[in-house]
CSV table of C-alpha atoms and ligand atoms in Angstrom, one decimal:
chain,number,residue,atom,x,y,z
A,141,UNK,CA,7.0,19.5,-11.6
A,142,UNK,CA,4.0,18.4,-12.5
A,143,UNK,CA,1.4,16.1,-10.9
A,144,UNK,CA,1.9,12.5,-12.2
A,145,UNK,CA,5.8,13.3,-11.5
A,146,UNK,CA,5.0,13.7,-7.6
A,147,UNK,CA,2.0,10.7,-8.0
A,148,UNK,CA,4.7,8.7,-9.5
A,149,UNK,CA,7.0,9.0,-6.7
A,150,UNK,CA,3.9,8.2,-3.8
A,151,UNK,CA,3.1,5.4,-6.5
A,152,UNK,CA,7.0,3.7,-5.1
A,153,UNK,CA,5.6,4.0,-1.7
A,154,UNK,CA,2.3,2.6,-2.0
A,155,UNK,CA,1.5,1.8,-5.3
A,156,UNK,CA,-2.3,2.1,-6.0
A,157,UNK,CA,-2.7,-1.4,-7.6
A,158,UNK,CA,-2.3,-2.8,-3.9
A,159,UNK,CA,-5.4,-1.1,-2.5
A,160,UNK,CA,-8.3,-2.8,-1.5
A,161,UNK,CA,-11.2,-2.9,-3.8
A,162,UNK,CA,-14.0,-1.3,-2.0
A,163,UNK,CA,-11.7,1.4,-2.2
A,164,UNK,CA,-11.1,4.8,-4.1
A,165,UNK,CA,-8.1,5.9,-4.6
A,166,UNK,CA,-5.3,7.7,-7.0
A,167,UNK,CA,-5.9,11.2,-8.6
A,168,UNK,CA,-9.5,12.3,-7.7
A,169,UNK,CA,-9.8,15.9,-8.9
A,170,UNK,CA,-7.5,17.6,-11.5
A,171,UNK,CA,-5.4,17.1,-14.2
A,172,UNK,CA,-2.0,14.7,-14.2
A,173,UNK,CA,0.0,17.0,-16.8
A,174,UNK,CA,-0.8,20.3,-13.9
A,175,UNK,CA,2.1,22.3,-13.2
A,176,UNK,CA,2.3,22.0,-9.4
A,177,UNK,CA,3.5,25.5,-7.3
A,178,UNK,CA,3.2,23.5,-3.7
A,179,UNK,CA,2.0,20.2,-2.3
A,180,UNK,CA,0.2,20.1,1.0
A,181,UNK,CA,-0.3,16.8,3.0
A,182,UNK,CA,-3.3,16.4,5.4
A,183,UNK,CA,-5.5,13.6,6.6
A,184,UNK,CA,-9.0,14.4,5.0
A,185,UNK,CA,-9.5,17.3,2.8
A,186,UNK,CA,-12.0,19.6,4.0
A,187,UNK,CA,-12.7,22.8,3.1
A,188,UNK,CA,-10.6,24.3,5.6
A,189,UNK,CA,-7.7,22.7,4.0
A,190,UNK,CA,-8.9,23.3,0.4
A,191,UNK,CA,-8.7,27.3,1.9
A,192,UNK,CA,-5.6,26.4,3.8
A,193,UNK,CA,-4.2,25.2,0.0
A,194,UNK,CA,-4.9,28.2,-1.5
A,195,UNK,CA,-3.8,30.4,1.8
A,196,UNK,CA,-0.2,28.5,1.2
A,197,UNK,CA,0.0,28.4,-2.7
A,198,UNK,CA,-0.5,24.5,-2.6
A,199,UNK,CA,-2.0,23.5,-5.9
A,200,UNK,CA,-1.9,19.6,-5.0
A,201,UNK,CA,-3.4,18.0,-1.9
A,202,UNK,CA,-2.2,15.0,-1.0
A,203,UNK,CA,-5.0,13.4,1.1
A,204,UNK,CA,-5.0,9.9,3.1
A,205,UNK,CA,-8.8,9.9,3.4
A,206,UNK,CA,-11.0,9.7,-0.2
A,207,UNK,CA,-12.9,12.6,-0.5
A,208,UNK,CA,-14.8,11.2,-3.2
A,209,UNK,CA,-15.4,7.1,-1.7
A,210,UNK,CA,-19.0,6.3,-3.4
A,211,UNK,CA,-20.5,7.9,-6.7
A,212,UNK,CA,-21.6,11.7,-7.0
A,213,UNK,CA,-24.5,12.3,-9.0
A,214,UNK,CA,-24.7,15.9,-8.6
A,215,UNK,CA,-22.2,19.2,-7.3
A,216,UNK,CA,-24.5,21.5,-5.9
A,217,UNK,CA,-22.7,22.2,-2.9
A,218,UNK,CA,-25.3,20.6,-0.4
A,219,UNK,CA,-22.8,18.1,1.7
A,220,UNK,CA,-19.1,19.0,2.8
A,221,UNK,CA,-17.9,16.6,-0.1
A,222,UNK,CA,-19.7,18.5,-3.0
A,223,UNK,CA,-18.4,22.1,-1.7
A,224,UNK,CA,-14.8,20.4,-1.1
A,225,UNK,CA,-14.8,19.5,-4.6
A,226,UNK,CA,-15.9,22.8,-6.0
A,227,UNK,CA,-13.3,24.4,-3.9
A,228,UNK,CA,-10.9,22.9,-5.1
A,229,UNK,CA,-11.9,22.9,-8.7
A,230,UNK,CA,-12.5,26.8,-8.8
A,231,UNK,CA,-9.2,27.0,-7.3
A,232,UNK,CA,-7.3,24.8,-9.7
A,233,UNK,CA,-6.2,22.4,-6.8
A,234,UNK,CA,-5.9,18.8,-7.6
A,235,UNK,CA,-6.3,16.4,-4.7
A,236,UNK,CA,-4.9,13.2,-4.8
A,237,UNK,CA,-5.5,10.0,-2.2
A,238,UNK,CA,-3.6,6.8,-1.3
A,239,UNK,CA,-5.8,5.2,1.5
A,240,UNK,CA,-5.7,1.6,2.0
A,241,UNK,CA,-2.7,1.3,-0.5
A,242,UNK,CA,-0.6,2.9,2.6
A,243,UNK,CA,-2.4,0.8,4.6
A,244,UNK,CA,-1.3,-2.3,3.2
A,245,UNK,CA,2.2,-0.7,2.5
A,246,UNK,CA,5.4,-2.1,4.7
A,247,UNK,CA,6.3,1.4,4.9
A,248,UNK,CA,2.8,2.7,5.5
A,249,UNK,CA,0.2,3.4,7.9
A,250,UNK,CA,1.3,0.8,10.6
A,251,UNK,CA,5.2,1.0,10.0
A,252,UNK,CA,4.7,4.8,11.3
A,253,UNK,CA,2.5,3.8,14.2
A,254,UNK,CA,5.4,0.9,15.3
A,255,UNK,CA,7.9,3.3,14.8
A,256,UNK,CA,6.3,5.7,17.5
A,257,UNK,CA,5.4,3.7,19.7
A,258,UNK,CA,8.6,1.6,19.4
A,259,UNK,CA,7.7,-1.7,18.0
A,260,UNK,CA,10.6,-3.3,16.4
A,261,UNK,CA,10.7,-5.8,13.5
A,262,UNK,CA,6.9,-5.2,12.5
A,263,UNK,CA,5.9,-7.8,10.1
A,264,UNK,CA,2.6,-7.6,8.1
A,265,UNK,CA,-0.1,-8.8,10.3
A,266,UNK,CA,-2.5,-10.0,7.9
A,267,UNK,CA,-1.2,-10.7,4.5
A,268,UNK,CA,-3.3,-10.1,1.0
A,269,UNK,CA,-4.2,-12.8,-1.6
A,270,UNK,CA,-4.8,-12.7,-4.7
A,271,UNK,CA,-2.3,-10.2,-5.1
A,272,UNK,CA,0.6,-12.5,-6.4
A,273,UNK,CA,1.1,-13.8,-10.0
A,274,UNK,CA,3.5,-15.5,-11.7
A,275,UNK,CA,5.1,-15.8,-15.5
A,276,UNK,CA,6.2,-19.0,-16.9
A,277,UNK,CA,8.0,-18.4,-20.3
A,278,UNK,CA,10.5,-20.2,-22.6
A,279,UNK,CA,13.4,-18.4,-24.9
A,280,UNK,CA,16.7,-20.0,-26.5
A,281,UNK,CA,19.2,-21.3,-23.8
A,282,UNK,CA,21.4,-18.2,-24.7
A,283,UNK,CA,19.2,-15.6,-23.8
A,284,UNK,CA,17.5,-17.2,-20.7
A,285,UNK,CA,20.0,-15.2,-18.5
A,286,UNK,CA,18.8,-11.2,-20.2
A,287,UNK,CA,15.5,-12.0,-20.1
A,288,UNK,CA,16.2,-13.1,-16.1
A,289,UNK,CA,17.7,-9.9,-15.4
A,290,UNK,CA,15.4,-7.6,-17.5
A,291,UNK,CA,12.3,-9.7,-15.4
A,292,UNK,CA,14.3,-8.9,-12.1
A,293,UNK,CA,14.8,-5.5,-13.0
A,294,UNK,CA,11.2,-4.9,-13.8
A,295,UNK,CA,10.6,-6.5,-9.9
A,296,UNK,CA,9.6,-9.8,-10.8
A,297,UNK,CA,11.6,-12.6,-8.6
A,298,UNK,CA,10.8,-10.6,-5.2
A,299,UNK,CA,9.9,-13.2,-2.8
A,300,UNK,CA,10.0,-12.0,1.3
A,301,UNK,CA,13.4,-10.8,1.9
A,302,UNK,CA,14.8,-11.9,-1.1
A,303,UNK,CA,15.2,-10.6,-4.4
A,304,UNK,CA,15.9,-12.3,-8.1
A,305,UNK,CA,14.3,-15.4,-7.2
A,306,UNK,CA,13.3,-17.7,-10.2
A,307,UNK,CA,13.1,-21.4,-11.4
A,308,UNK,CA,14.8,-22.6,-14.6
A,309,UNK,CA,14.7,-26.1,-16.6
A,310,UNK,CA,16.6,-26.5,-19.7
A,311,UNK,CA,14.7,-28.8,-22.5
A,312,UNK,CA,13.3,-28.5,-26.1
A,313,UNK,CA,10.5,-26.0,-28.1
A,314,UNK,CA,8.8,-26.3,-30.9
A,315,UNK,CA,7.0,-24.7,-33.3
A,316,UNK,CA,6.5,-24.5,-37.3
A,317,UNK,CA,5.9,-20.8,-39.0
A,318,UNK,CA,2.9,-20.6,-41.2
A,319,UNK,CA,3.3,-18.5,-44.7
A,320,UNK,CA,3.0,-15.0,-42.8
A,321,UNK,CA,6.1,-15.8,-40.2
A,322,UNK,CA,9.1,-14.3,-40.0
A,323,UNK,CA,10.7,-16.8,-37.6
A,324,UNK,CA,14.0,-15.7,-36.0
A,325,UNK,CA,15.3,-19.3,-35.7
A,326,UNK,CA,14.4,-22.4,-37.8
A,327,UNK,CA,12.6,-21.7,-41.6
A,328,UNK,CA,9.0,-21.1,-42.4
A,329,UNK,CA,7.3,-24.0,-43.0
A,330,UNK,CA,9.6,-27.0,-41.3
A,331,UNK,CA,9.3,-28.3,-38.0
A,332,UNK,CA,11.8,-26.7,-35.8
A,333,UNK,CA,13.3,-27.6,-32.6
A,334,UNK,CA,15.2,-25.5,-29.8
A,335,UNK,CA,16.9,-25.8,-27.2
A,336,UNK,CA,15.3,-23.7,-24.6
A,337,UNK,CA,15.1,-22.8,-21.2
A,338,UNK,CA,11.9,-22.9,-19.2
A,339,UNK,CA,11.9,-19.2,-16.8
A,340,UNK,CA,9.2,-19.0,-13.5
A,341,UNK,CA,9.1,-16.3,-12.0
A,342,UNK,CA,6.5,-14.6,-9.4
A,343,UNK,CA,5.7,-11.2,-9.5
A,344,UNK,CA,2.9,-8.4,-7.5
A,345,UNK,CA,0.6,-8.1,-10.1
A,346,UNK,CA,0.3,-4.1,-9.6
A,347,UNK,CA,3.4,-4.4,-11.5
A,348,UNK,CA,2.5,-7.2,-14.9
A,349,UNK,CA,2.1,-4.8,-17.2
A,350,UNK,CA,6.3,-3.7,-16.3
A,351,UNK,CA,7.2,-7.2,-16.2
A,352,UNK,CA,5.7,-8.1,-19.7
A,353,UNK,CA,6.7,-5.5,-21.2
A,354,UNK,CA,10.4,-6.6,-20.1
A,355,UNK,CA,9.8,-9.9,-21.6
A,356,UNK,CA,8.6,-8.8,-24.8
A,357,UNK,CA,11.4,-6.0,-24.9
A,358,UNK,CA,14.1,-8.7,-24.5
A,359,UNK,CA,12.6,-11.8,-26.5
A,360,UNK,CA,13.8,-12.9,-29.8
A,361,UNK,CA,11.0,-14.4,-30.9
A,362,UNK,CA,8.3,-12.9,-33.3
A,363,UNK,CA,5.9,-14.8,-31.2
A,364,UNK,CA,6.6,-14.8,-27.3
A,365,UNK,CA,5.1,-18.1,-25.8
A,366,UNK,CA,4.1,-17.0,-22.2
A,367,UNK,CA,1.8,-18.2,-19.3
A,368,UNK,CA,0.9,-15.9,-16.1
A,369,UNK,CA,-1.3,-17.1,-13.6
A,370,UNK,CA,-2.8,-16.3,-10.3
A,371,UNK,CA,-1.5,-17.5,-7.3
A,372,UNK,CA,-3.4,-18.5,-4.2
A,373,UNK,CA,-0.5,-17.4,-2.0
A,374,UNK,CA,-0.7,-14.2,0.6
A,375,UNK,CA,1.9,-11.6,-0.1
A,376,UNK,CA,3.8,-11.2,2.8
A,377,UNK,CA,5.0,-7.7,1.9
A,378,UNK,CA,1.2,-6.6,1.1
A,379,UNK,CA,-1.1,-6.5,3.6
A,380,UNK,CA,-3.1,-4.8,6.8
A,381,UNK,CA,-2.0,-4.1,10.1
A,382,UNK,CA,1.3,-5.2,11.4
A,383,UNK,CA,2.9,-6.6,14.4
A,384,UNK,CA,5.8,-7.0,16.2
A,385,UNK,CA,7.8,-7.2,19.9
A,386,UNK,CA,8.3,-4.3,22.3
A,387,UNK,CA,12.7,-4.2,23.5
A,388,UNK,CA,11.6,-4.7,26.5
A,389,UNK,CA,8.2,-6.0,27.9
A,390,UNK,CA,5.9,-3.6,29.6
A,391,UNK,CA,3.2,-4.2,31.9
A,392,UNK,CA,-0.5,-3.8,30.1
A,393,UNK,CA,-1.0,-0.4,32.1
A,394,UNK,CA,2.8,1.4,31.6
A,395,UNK,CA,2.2,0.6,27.8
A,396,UNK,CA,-1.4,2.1,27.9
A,397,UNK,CA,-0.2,5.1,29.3
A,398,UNK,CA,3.2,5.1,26.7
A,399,UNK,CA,0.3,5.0,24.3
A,400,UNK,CA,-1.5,7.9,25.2
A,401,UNK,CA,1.2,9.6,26.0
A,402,UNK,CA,3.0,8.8,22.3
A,403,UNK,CA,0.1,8.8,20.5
A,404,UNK,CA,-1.6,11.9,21.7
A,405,UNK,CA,-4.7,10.2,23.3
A,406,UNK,CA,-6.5,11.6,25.8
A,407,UNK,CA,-8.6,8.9,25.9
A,408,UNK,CA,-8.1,5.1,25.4
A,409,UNK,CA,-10.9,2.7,25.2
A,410,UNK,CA,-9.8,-1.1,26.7
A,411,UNK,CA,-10.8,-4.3,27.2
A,412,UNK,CA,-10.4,-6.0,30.4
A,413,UNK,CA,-6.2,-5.7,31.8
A,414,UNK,CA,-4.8,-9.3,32.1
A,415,UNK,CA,-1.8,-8.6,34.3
A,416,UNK,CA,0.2,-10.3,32.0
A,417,UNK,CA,3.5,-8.3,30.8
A,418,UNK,CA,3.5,-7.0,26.8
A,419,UNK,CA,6.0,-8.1,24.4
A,420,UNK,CA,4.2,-8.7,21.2
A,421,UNK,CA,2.1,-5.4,19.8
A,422,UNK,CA,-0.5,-6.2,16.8
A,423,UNK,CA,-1.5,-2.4,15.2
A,424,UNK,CA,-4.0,-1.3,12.5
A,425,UNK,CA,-4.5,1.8,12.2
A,426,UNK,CA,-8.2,3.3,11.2
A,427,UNK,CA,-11.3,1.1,11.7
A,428,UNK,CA,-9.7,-2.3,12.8
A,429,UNK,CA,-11.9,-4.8,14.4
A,430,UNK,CA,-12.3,-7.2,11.7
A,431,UNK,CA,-8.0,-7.9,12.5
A,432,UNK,CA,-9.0,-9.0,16.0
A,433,UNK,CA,-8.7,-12.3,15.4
A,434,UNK,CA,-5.5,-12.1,13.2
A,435,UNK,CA,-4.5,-10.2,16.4
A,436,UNK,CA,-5.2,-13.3,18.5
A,437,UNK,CA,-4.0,-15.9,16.1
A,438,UNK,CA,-0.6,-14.3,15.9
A,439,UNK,CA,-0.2,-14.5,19.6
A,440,UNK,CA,-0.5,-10.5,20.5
A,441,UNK,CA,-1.0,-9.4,23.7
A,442,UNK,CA,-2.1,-5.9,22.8
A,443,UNK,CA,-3.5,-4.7,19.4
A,444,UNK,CA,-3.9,-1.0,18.9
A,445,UNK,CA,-6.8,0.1,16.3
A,446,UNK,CA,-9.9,1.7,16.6
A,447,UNK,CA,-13.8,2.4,15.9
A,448,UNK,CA,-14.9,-1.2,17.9
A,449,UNK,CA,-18.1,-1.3,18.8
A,450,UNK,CA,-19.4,-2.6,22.5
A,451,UNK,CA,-19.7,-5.7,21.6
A,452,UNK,CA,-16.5,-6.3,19.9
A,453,UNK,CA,-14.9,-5.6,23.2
A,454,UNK,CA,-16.1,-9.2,24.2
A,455,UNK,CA,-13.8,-11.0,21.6
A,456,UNK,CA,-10.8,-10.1,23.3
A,457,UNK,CA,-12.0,-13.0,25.4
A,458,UNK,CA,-9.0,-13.0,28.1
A,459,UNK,CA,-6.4,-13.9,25.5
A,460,UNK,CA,-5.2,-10.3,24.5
A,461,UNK,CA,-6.4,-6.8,25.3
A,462,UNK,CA,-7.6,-4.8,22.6
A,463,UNK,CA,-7.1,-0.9,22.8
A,464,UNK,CA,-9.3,1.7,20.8
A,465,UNK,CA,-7.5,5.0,20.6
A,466,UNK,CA,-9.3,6.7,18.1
A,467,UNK,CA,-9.5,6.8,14.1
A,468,UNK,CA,-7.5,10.2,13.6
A,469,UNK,CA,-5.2,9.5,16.5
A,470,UNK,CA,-4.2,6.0,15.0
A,471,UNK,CA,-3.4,7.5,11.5
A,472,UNK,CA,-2.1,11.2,12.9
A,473,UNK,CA,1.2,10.7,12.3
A,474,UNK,CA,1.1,9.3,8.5
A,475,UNK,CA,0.7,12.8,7.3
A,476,UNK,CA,4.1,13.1,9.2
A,477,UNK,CA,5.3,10.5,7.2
A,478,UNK,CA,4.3,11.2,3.9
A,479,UNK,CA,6.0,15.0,4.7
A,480,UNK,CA,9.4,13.3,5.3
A,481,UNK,CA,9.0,10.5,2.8
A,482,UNK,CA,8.2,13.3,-0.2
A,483,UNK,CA,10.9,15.9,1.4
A,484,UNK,CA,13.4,12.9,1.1
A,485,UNK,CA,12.4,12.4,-2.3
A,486,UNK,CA,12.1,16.0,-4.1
A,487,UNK,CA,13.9,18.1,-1.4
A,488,UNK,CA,14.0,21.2,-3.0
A,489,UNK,CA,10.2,21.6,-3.2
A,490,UNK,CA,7.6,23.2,-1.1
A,491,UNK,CA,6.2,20.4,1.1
A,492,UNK,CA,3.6,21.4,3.6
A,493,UNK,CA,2.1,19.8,6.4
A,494,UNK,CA,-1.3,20.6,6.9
A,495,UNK,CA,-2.0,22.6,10.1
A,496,UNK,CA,-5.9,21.7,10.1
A,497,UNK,CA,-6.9,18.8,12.5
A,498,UNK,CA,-9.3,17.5,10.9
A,499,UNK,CA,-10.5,14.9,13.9
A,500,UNK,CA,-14.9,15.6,13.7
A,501,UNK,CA,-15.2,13.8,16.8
A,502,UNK,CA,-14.1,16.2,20.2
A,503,UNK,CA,-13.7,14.9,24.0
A,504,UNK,CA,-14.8,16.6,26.7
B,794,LIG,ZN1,-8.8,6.0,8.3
């Protein structure tokens, strides 16, 4: 196996055209065409898991956390990130990262955190624009239903919980070929008209160079008339932090302490207790306090993130209570997930989970 095989595979999960732009993501040392011996899955690379890589034969790290997030200008080895990256060079291990394009993944960051703590039918909690587009093309009536299938095939038509969704309206192209045409219907040089049918479809646009290339693989026509645009509409699969209802409701201190006892807390920072009983959960796991509102909006009683600062503590303003249970214990469990996701996937291969916490901050 080689690296863009096993990148290729994460890619299904989380696919990097969905992360946020601030963001740095994808293969961020070593080669794509590497031969990989074993593939070891933490939460930050650090040099102890750089040494742990080599310790274990792993020539691929698969890292949530960038190591690399803002522009090097030299590799000395003065901070931890320059000597991580030397490591790993001098040791042939390629490090690759998927970040906030797990985050915003349905089967991500915050699916793992419901899924411990028991939150069923998590939806996402804020959705992403911008990240919807959609194709508009026309083709002869007898060929309208290929193309439909090779678009649906290539993901377009995914709308929510349904798939192969599209629009269709029968009328009439047309179109004259100038001297250099080699029109497949009609002649050079006369009007023609054709009956046609008119195809919409949406589409993520992570995936438009897939779904274009499906339309001009199963076109007739020398010259493919086409529109894609951008949509304003959120993507309800796409998107950070989720939310969803506990089976049965707990009261605010029981599910404080089924958090820290689930979550591996030892401590949990918290707004003011209501006394009101929990149903609905709102998580985001890693720094999370711009989702308060969402939170709010969505009618939570409880969201779960971390990294708030004193005086985001006030915005729960008696309408929900916000817990802070720390950045590494929020996203623990996703190197759990990636493990089982990747073990699922290429089960005969050597799949580590990193053994390095790699938490900087300690409690006393
Ligand atoms: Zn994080």
């Amino acid at each position: 196996m080689i690296v863009k095989e096993v990148t290729d595979i994460l890619e299904e999960l989380a696919p990097l055209g969905q992360a946020e732009s601030f963001d740095n993501v994808g293969l961020l040392v070593g080669n794509s065409t590497t031969k990989i011996n074993g593939i070891l899955v933490t939460l930050d690379t650090l040099e102890n898991v750089v040494e742990e890589a080599i310790a274990t034969n792993c020539n691929l790290i698969i890292s949530f956390h960038p190591i690399i997030f803002k522009g090097l200008k030299k590799i000395t080895g003065v901070t931890y990130v320059e000597r991580v990256i030397l490591k790993a060079i001098k040791n042939d291990i390629a490090i690759y990262s998927m970040h906030t394009a797990l985050d915003n993944s349905t089967n991500g960051v915050n699916a793992k955190i419901c899924e411990v703590l028991g939150i069923q039918n998590p939806k996402i909690l804020i959705p992403q624009k911008g990240s919807i587009k959609k194709l508009t093309t026309y083709i002869p009536k007898d060929d309208a239903e290929m193309l439909k299938n090779a678009l649906f095939d290539a993901g377009a038509g995914a709308i929510g919980n349904y798939s192969k969704c599209s629009f269709t309206v029968n009328g009439t192209g047309s179109y004259m070929g100038e001297e250099q045409s080699n029109p497949v219907k009609g002649e050079k040089g006369k009007l023609h008209l054709e009956e046609e049918t008119q195809i919409n479809v949406t589409f993520a646009s992570h995936i438009e160079q897939r779904v274009l290339q499906a339309l001009f693989l199963n076109h007739p026509y020398e010259e493919v008339a086409y529109e894609v645009y951008s949509l304003e509409n959120k993507d309800q699969n796409i998107g950070m932090g989720m939310i969803g209802e506990l089976i049965e409701p707990l009261n605010e201190y029981d599910f404080l302490s089924h958090i820290k006892l689930k979550m591996k807390v030892s401590v949990i920072k918290h707004s003011k207790l209501l006394n009101r009983k929990v149903k609905k959960v709102a998580v985001l796991g890693g720094s999370g306090a711009f989702a308060i509102s969402a939170a709010k909006a969505m009618g939570a009683d409880v969201f779960i993130t971390s990294d708030l600062k004193y005086h985001q503590f006030f915005e729960a303003e008696n309408d929900i209570v916000i817990a802070d249970i720390g950045h590494y214990e929020s996203e623990q469990f996703t190197k759990n997930l990636l493990v089982d996701y990747l073990t699922e996937k290429i089960p005969n291969f050597a799949i580590r989970l990193s053994e390095s916490n790699t938490n900087p901050i300690k409690y006393l």
